[in-house]
Amino acid sequence: KLYCRDFCLFYPSLNYGLANILSIQAGLFWYPGMDYENIPYVGNVKITAFETKLFSLATGVTYVNLPVIQKERILSTGFAFVTGTIGNRYNHASISAGWGYLQKESEWQREDKPIIIAAGNIRLLDFVSFVTENWFFPEEKIENSLLSMALRFFGRQIAVDLGATFTVNSIQEKIPPIPVINITYHLR
């Protein structure tokens, strides 16, 4: 499958999936008025190593080029991960463990403790699902974890997520959640 995706309207990407085994993504982070030379580019590769009808195990890596902070000699950052998913196409839950890394000039540094991501999808109606993705950082208190929830409205070729991203602390401090608007369009 070949599809275009736009996360939060400022992260357009082109994605290609091959037989539910290999997934490749290329994109960029952008917001209106951003200088062209400061745009971070993103690449992602994910390989499904094992799959049954109810369980899959995948691994991958995300690479982000960071021209904005190259003055500090930080060239890139990223995330190497392993993901286990249980469920079916319509209702599933995933747990990922990933180690962040940083490239400073020619030296690579990896985090000692993994970031944990818990995600899920519950089909509510023929054209609506509840989706969530939650990031738990090893050096942060649990109430500072990044949580997101959305409703996904979908048809044959398009899906739109409408939701919010927040932390428990941000809710307690009455800080409005960050709106989530994601659009996916399948080209084939």
PDB file of C-alpha atoms in Angstrom:
ATOM      1  CA  LYS A   1       0.000   0.000   0.000  1.00  0.00           C
ATOM      2  CA  LEU A   2       1.114   3.521  -0.760  1.00  0.00           C
ATOM      3  CA  TYR A   3      -0.360   6.321   1.301  1.00  0.00           C
ATOM      4  CA  CYS A   4       0.145   9.941   2.303  1.00  0.00           C
ATOM      5  CA  ARG A   5      -0.150  10.871   5.948  1.00  0.00           C
ATOM      6  CA  ASP A   6      -0.211  14.206   7.694  1.00  0.00           C
ATOM      7  CA  PHE A   7       0.135  14.182  11.489  1.00  0.00           C
ATOM      8  CA  CYS A   8      -1.195  17.269  13.248  1.00  0.00           C
ATOM      9  CA  LEU A   9      -1.212  19.065   9.867  1.00  0.00           C
ATOM     10  CA  PHE A  10       2.526  19.858  10.162  1.00  0.00           C
ATOM     11  CA  TYR A  11       4.147  16.479   9.547  1.00  0.00           C
ATOM     12  CA  PRO A  12       3.419  15.384   5.976  1.00  0.00           C
ATOM     13  CA  SER A  13       4.877  12.057   4.925  1.00  0.00           C
ATOM     14  CA  LEU A  14       4.782   9.475   2.178  1.00  0.00           C
ATOM     15  CA  ASN A  15       4.491   5.880   3.379  1.00  0.00           C
ATOM     16  CA  TYR A  16       4.854   2.528   1.654  1.00  0.00           C
ATOM     17  CA  GLY A  17       3.920  -0.851   3.097  1.00  0.00           C
ATOM     18  CA  LEU A  18       4.897  -4.156   1.518  1.00  0.00           C
ATOM     19  CA  ALA A  19       2.774  -7.232   2.400  1.00  0.00           C
ATOM     20  CA  ASN A  20       2.432  -6.254   6.093  1.00  0.00           C
ATOM     21  CA  ILE A  21       6.147  -7.043   6.490  1.00  0.00           C
ATOM     22  CA  LEU A  22       8.021  -3.867   5.591  1.00  0.00           C
ATOM     23  CA  SER A  23       6.931  -0.273   6.175  1.00  0.00           C
ATOM     24  CA  ILE A  24       8.930   2.736   4.978  1.00  0.00           C
ATOM     25  CA  GLN A  25       8.166   6.390   5.702  1.00  0.00           C
ATOM     26  CA  ALA A  26       9.768   9.653   4.562  1.00  0.00           C
ATOM     27  CA  GLY A  27       8.508  13.013   5.757  1.00  0.00           C
ATOM     28  CA  LEU A  28       9.281  16.338   7.374  1.00  0.00           C
ATOM     29  CA  PHE A  29       8.195  18.535  10.276  1.00  0.00           C
ATOM     30  CA  TRP A  30       6.857  21.865   9.077  1.00  0.00           C
ATOM     31  CA  TYR A  31       4.822  24.779  10.306  1.00  0.00           C
ATOM     32  CA  PRO A  32       3.749  27.945   8.443  1.00  0.00           C
ATOM     33  CA  GLY A  33       6.535  30.499   8.156  1.00  0.00           C
ATOM     34  CA  MET A  34       9.345  28.039   8.900  1.00  0.00           C
ATOM     35  CA  ASP A  35      12.600  28.715   7.003  1.00  0.00           C
ATOM     36  CA  TYR A  36      13.309  26.003   4.426  1.00  0.00           C
ATOM     37  CA  GLU A  37      16.838  25.370   5.736  1.00  0.00           C
ATOM     38  CA  ASN A  38      15.501  24.613   9.257  1.00  0.00           C
ATOM     39  CA  ILE A  39      13.020  21.890   8.261  1.00  0.00           C
ATOM     40  CA  PRO A  40      13.747  18.565  10.025  1.00  0.00           C
ATOM     41  CA  TYR A  41      13.498  15.532   7.738  1.00  0.00           C
ATOM     42  CA  VAL A  42      12.270  12.185   9.042  1.00  0.00           C
ATOM     43  CA  GLY A  43      12.787   8.606   7.889  1.00  0.00           C
ATOM     44  CA  ASN A  44      11.308   5.471   9.398  1.00  0.00           C
ATOM     45  CA  VAL A  45      11.694   1.759   8.642  1.00  0.00           C
ATOM     46  CA  LYS A  46       9.698  -0.979  10.379  1.00  0.00           C
ATOM     47  CA  ILE A  47       9.970  -4.730   9.789  1.00  0.00           C
ATOM     48  CA  THR A  48       7.438  -7.253  11.073  1.00  0.00           C
ATOM     49  CA  ALA A  49       9.560 -10.191  12.207  1.00  0.00           C
ATOM     50  CA  PHE A  50       6.761 -12.498  13.388  1.00  0.00           C
ATOM     51  CA  GLU A  51       3.005 -12.528  12.809  1.00  0.00           C
ATOM     52  CA  THR A  52       0.038 -14.774  13.591  1.00  0.00           C
ATOM     53  CA  LYS A  53      -3.690 -14.021  13.383  1.00  0.00           C
ATOM     54  CA  LEU A  54      -3.656 -12.450  16.887  1.00  0.00           C
ATOM     55  CA  PHE A  55      -0.046 -11.370  17.566  1.00  0.00           C
ATOM     56  CA  SER A  56       2.777  -9.622  15.752  1.00  0.00           C
ATOM     57  CA  LEU A  57       6.292  -8.592  16.690  1.00  0.00           C
ATOM     58  CA  ALA A  58       8.040  -5.795  14.804  1.00  0.00           C
ATOM     59  CA  THR A  59      11.217  -3.771  15.060  1.00  0.00           C
ATOM     60  CA  GLY A  60      12.288  -0.526  13.477  1.00  0.00           C
ATOM     61  CA  VAL A  61      14.166   2.717  13.614  1.00  0.00           C
ATOM     62  CA  THR A  62      13.236   6.370  13.175  1.00  0.00           C
ATOM     63  CA  TYR A  63      15.820   8.924  12.018  1.00  0.00           C
ATOM     64  CA  VAL A  64      15.322  12.699  12.317  1.00  0.00           C
ATOM     65  CA  ASN A  65      17.731  15.178  10.717  1.00  0.00           C
ATOM     66  CA  LEU A  66      17.899  18.331  12.884  1.00  0.00           C
ATOM     67  CA  PRO A  67      19.210  21.353  10.961  1.00  0.00           C
ATOM     68  CA  VAL A  68      17.747  23.680  13.607  1.00  0.00           C
ATOM     69  CA  ILE A  69      20.335  22.657  16.221  1.00  0.00           C
ATOM     70  CA  GLN A  70      23.339  21.817  14.018  1.00  0.00           C
ATOM     71  CA  LYS A  71      25.076  24.864  15.505  1.00  0.00           C
ATOM     72  CA  GLU A  72      25.390  22.718  18.652  1.00  0.00           C
ATOM     73  CA  ARG A  73      26.867  19.963  16.438  1.00  0.00           C
ATOM     74  CA  ILE A  74      23.841  17.742  16.987  1.00  0.00           C
ATOM     75  CA  LEU A  75      23.114  16.342  13.550  1.00  0.00           C
ATOM     76  CA  SER A  76      20.284  13.922  14.190  1.00  0.00           C
ATOM     77  CA  THR A  77      18.207  12.060  16.707  1.00  0.00           C
ATOM     78  CA  GLY A  78      15.978   9.052  16.567  1.00  0.00           C
ATOM     79  CA  PHE A  79      14.428   6.066  18.128  1.00  0.00           C
ATOM     80  CA  ALA A  80      15.131   2.319  17.747  1.00  0.00           C
ATOM     81  CA  PHE A  81      12.188   0.193  18.893  1.00  0.00           C
ATOM     82  CA  VAL A  82      10.537  -3.187  19.308  1.00  0.00           C
ATOM     83  CA  THR A  83       6.717  -3.467  19.211  1.00  0.00           C
ATOM     84  CA  GLY A  84       4.388  -6.267  20.205  1.00  0.00           C
ATOM     85  CA  THR A  85       0.760  -6.080  19.049  1.00  0.00           C
ATOM     86  CA  ILE A  86      -2.132  -8.284  20.109  1.00  0.00           C
ATOM     87  CA  GLY A  87      -5.573  -8.290  18.521  1.00  0.00           C
ATOM     88  CA  ASN A  88      -7.012  -8.086  15.036  1.00  0.00           C
ATOM     89  CA  ARG A  89      -7.324  -5.452  12.336  1.00  0.00           C
ATOM     90  CA  TYR A  90     -10.202  -3.684  14.107  1.00  0.00           C
ATOM     91  CA  ASN A  91      -9.353  -3.992  17.812  1.00  0.00           C
ATOM     92  CA  HIS A  92      -5.757  -4.174  18.939  1.00  0.00           C
ATOM     93  CA  ALA A  93      -3.257  -3.001  21.544  1.00  0.00           C
ATOM     94  CA  SER A  94       0.490  -2.460  21.187  1.00  0.00           C
ATOM     95  CA  ILE A  95       3.366  -2.033  23.595  1.00  0.00           C
ATOM     96  CA  SER A  96       6.663  -0.650  22.320  1.00  0.00           C
ATOM     97  CA  ALA A  97      10.014  -0.218  23.995  1.00  0.00           C
ATOM     98  CA  GLY A  98      12.410   2.131  22.261  1.00  0.00           C
ATOM     99  CA  TRP A  99      15.799   3.587  22.939  1.00  0.00           C
ATOM    100  CA  GLY A 100      16.395   7.145  21.874  1.00  0.00           C
ATOM    101  CA  TYR A 101      19.690   8.100  20.283  1.00  0.00           C
ATOM    102  CA  LEU A 102      21.547  11.275  19.380  1.00  0.00           C
ATOM    103  CA  GLN A 103      24.232  11.873  16.755  1.00  0.00           C
ATOM    104  CA  LYS A 104      26.741  14.553  17.741  1.00  0.00           C
ATOM    105  CA  GLU A 105      29.138  14.968  14.829  1.00  0.00           C
ATOM    106  CA  SER A 106      30.354  11.393  14.164  1.00  0.00           C
ATOM    107  CA  GLU A 107      29.603  10.136  17.686  1.00  0.00           C
ATOM    108  CA  TRP A 108      26.391   8.251  18.453  1.00  0.00           C
ATOM    109  CA  GLN A 109      24.889   8.223  21.964  1.00  0.00           C
ATOM    110  CA  ARG A 110      22.077   5.890  23.057  1.00  0.00           C
ATOM    111  CA  GLU A 111      19.774   6.294  26.043  1.00  0.00           C
ATOM    112  CA  ASP A 112      20.230   3.681  28.778  1.00  0.00           C
ATOM    113  CA  LYS A 113      16.543   3.283  29.586  1.00  0.00           C
ATOM    114  CA  PRO A 114      13.766   2.746  27.035  1.00  0.00           C
ATOM    115  CA  ILE A 115      10.788   4.928  26.328  1.00  0.00           C
ATOM    116  CA  ILE A 116       7.594   2.858  26.630  1.00  0.00           C
ATOM    117  CA  ILE A 117       4.670   3.453  24.289  1.00  0.00           C
ATOM    118  CA  ALA A 118       1.202   1.975  24.851  1.00  0.00           C
ATOM    119  CA  ALA A 119      -1.244   2.313  21.958  1.00  0.00           C
ATOM    120  CA  GLY A 120      -4.571   0.909  20.939  1.00  0.00           C
ATOM    121  CA  ASN A 121      -7.500   0.912  18.541  1.00  0.00           C
ATOM    122  CA  ILE A 122     -11.114   0.010  19.348  1.00  0.00           C
ATOM    123  CA  ARG A 123     -13.661  -0.108  16.516  1.00  0.00           C
ATOM    124  CA  LEU A 124     -16.836   1.688  17.676  1.00  0.00           C
ATOM    125  CA  LEU A 125     -18.863   1.777  14.440  1.00  0.00           C
ATOM    126  CA  ASP A 126     -18.331   0.718  10.827  1.00  0.00           C
ATOM    127  CA  PHE A 127     -16.597   4.049  10.162  1.00  0.00           C
ATOM    128  CA  VAL A 128     -15.355   5.203  13.615  1.00  0.00           C
ATOM    129  CA  SER A 129     -12.620   3.946  15.950  1.00  0.00           C
ATOM    130  CA  PHE A 130     -11.225   5.193  19.239  1.00  0.00           C
ATOM    131  CA  VAL A 131      -7.413   5.422  19.034  1.00  0.00           C
ATOM    132  CA  THR A 132      -4.834   6.215  21.684  1.00  0.00           C
ATOM    133  CA  GLU A 133      -1.039   6.517  21.862  1.00  0.00           C
ATOM    134  CA  ASN A 134       0.723   7.187  25.152  1.00  0.00           C
ATOM    135  CA  TRP A 135       4.446   7.855  25.693  1.00  0.00           C
ATOM    136  CA  PHE A 136       6.105   7.113  29.047  1.00  0.00           C
ATOM    137  CA  PHE A 137       9.595   8.599  29.421  1.00  0.00           C
ATOM    138  CA  PRO A 138      12.072   6.913  31.816  1.00  0.00           C
ATOM    139  CA  GLU A 139      13.328  10.094  33.463  1.00  0.00           C
ATOM    140  CA  GLU A 140       9.894  11.711  33.887  1.00  0.00           C
ATOM    141  CA  LYS A 141       7.197  11.281  36.506  1.00  0.00           C
ATOM    142  CA  ILE A 142       4.194   9.307  35.290  1.00  0.00           C
ATOM    143  CA  GLU A 143       1.979  12.425  35.434  1.00  0.00           C
ATOM    144  CA  ASN A 144       4.246  14.026  32.788  1.00  0.00           C
ATOM    145  CA  SER A 145       3.683  11.186  30.305  1.00  0.00           C
ATOM    146  CA  LEU A 146       2.404  12.295  26.909  1.00  0.00           C
ATOM    147  CA  LEU A 147      -1.128  10.944  26.385  1.00  0.00           C
ATOM    148  CA  SER A 148      -3.264  11.201  23.264  1.00  0.00           C
ATOM    149  CA  MET A 149      -6.794  10.127  22.436  1.00  0.00           C
ATOM    150  CA  ALA A 150      -8.764  10.575  19.247  1.00  0.00           C
ATOM    151  CA  LEU A 151     -11.717   9.427  17.232  1.00  0.00           C
ATOM    152  CA  ARG A 152     -10.738   8.081  13.809  1.00  0.00           C
ATOM    153  CA  PHE A 153     -13.305   8.562  11.057  1.00  0.00           C
ATOM    154  CA  PHE A 154     -12.519   6.457   7.990  1.00  0.00           C
ATOM    155  CA  GLY A 155     -13.657   5.306   4.587  1.00  0.00           C
ATOM    156  CA  ARG A 156     -12.026   3.154   1.929  1.00  0.00           C
ATOM    157  CA  GLN A 157      -9.207   5.564   1.054  1.00  0.00           C
ATOM    158  CA  ILE A 158      -9.172   8.228   3.757  1.00  0.00           C
ATOM    159  CA  ALA A 159      -9.004   8.434   7.540  1.00  0.00           C
ATOM    160  CA  VAL A 160      -9.175  11.520   9.765  1.00  0.00           C
ATOM    161  CA  ASP A 161      -8.256  11.575  13.468  1.00  0.00           C
ATOM    162  CA  LEU A 162      -9.726  14.270  15.712  1.00  0.00           C
ATOM    163  CA  GLY A 163      -8.511  14.322  19.296  1.00  0.00           C
ATOM    164  CA  ALA A 164      -6.142  15.776  21.856  1.00  0.00           C
ATOM    165  CA  THR A 165      -2.684  15.339  23.373  1.00  0.00           C
ATOM    166  CA  PHE A 166      -2.095  16.172  27.033  1.00  0.00           C
ATOM    167  CA  THR A 167      -0.426  15.149  30.292  1.00  0.00           C
ATOM    168  CA  VAL A 168      -2.070  14.511  33.641  1.00  0.00           C
ATOM    169  CA  ASN A 169      -0.219  17.588  34.968  1.00  0.00           C
ATOM    170  CA  SER A 170      -1.478  19.779  32.124  1.00  0.00           C
ATOM    171  CA  ILE A 171      -5.072  18.801  32.902  1.00  0.00           C
ATOM    172  CA  GLN A 172      -4.575  19.450  36.634  1.00  0.00           C
ATOM    173  CA  GLU A 173      -3.045  22.853  35.831  1.00  0.00           C
ATOM    174  CA  LYS A 174      -5.965  23.608  33.469  1.00  0.00           C
ATOM    175  CA  ILE A 175      -3.689  23.927  30.427  1.00  0.00           C
ATOM    176  CA  PRO A 176      -5.742  23.222  27.288  1.00  0.00           C
ATOM    177  CA  PRO A 177      -4.827  20.008  25.459  1.00  0.00           C
ATOM    178  CA  ILE A 178      -3.033  20.227  22.122  1.00  0.00           C
ATOM    179  CA  PRO A 179      -5.505  19.441  19.316  1.00  0.00           C
ATOM    180  CA  VAL A 180      -4.741  16.410  17.165  1.00  0.00           C
ATOM    181  CA  ILE A 181      -5.794  16.428  13.522  1.00  0.00           C
ATOM    182  CA  ASN A 182      -4.298  13.596  11.466  1.00  0.00           C
ATOM    183  CA  ILE A 183      -5.186  12.790   7.873  1.00  0.00           C
ATOM    184  CA  THR A 184      -4.281   9.602   5.968  1.00  0.00           C
ATOM    185  CA  TYR A 185      -5.050   9.122   2.280  1.00  0.00           C
ATOM    186  CA  HIS A 186      -4.392   5.798   0.529  1.00  0.00           C
ATOM    187  CA  LEU A 187      -3.122   6.379  -3.001  1.00  0.00           C
ATOM    188  CA  ARG A 188      -3.508   2.693  -3.938  1.00  0.00           C
TER     189      ARG A 188
END
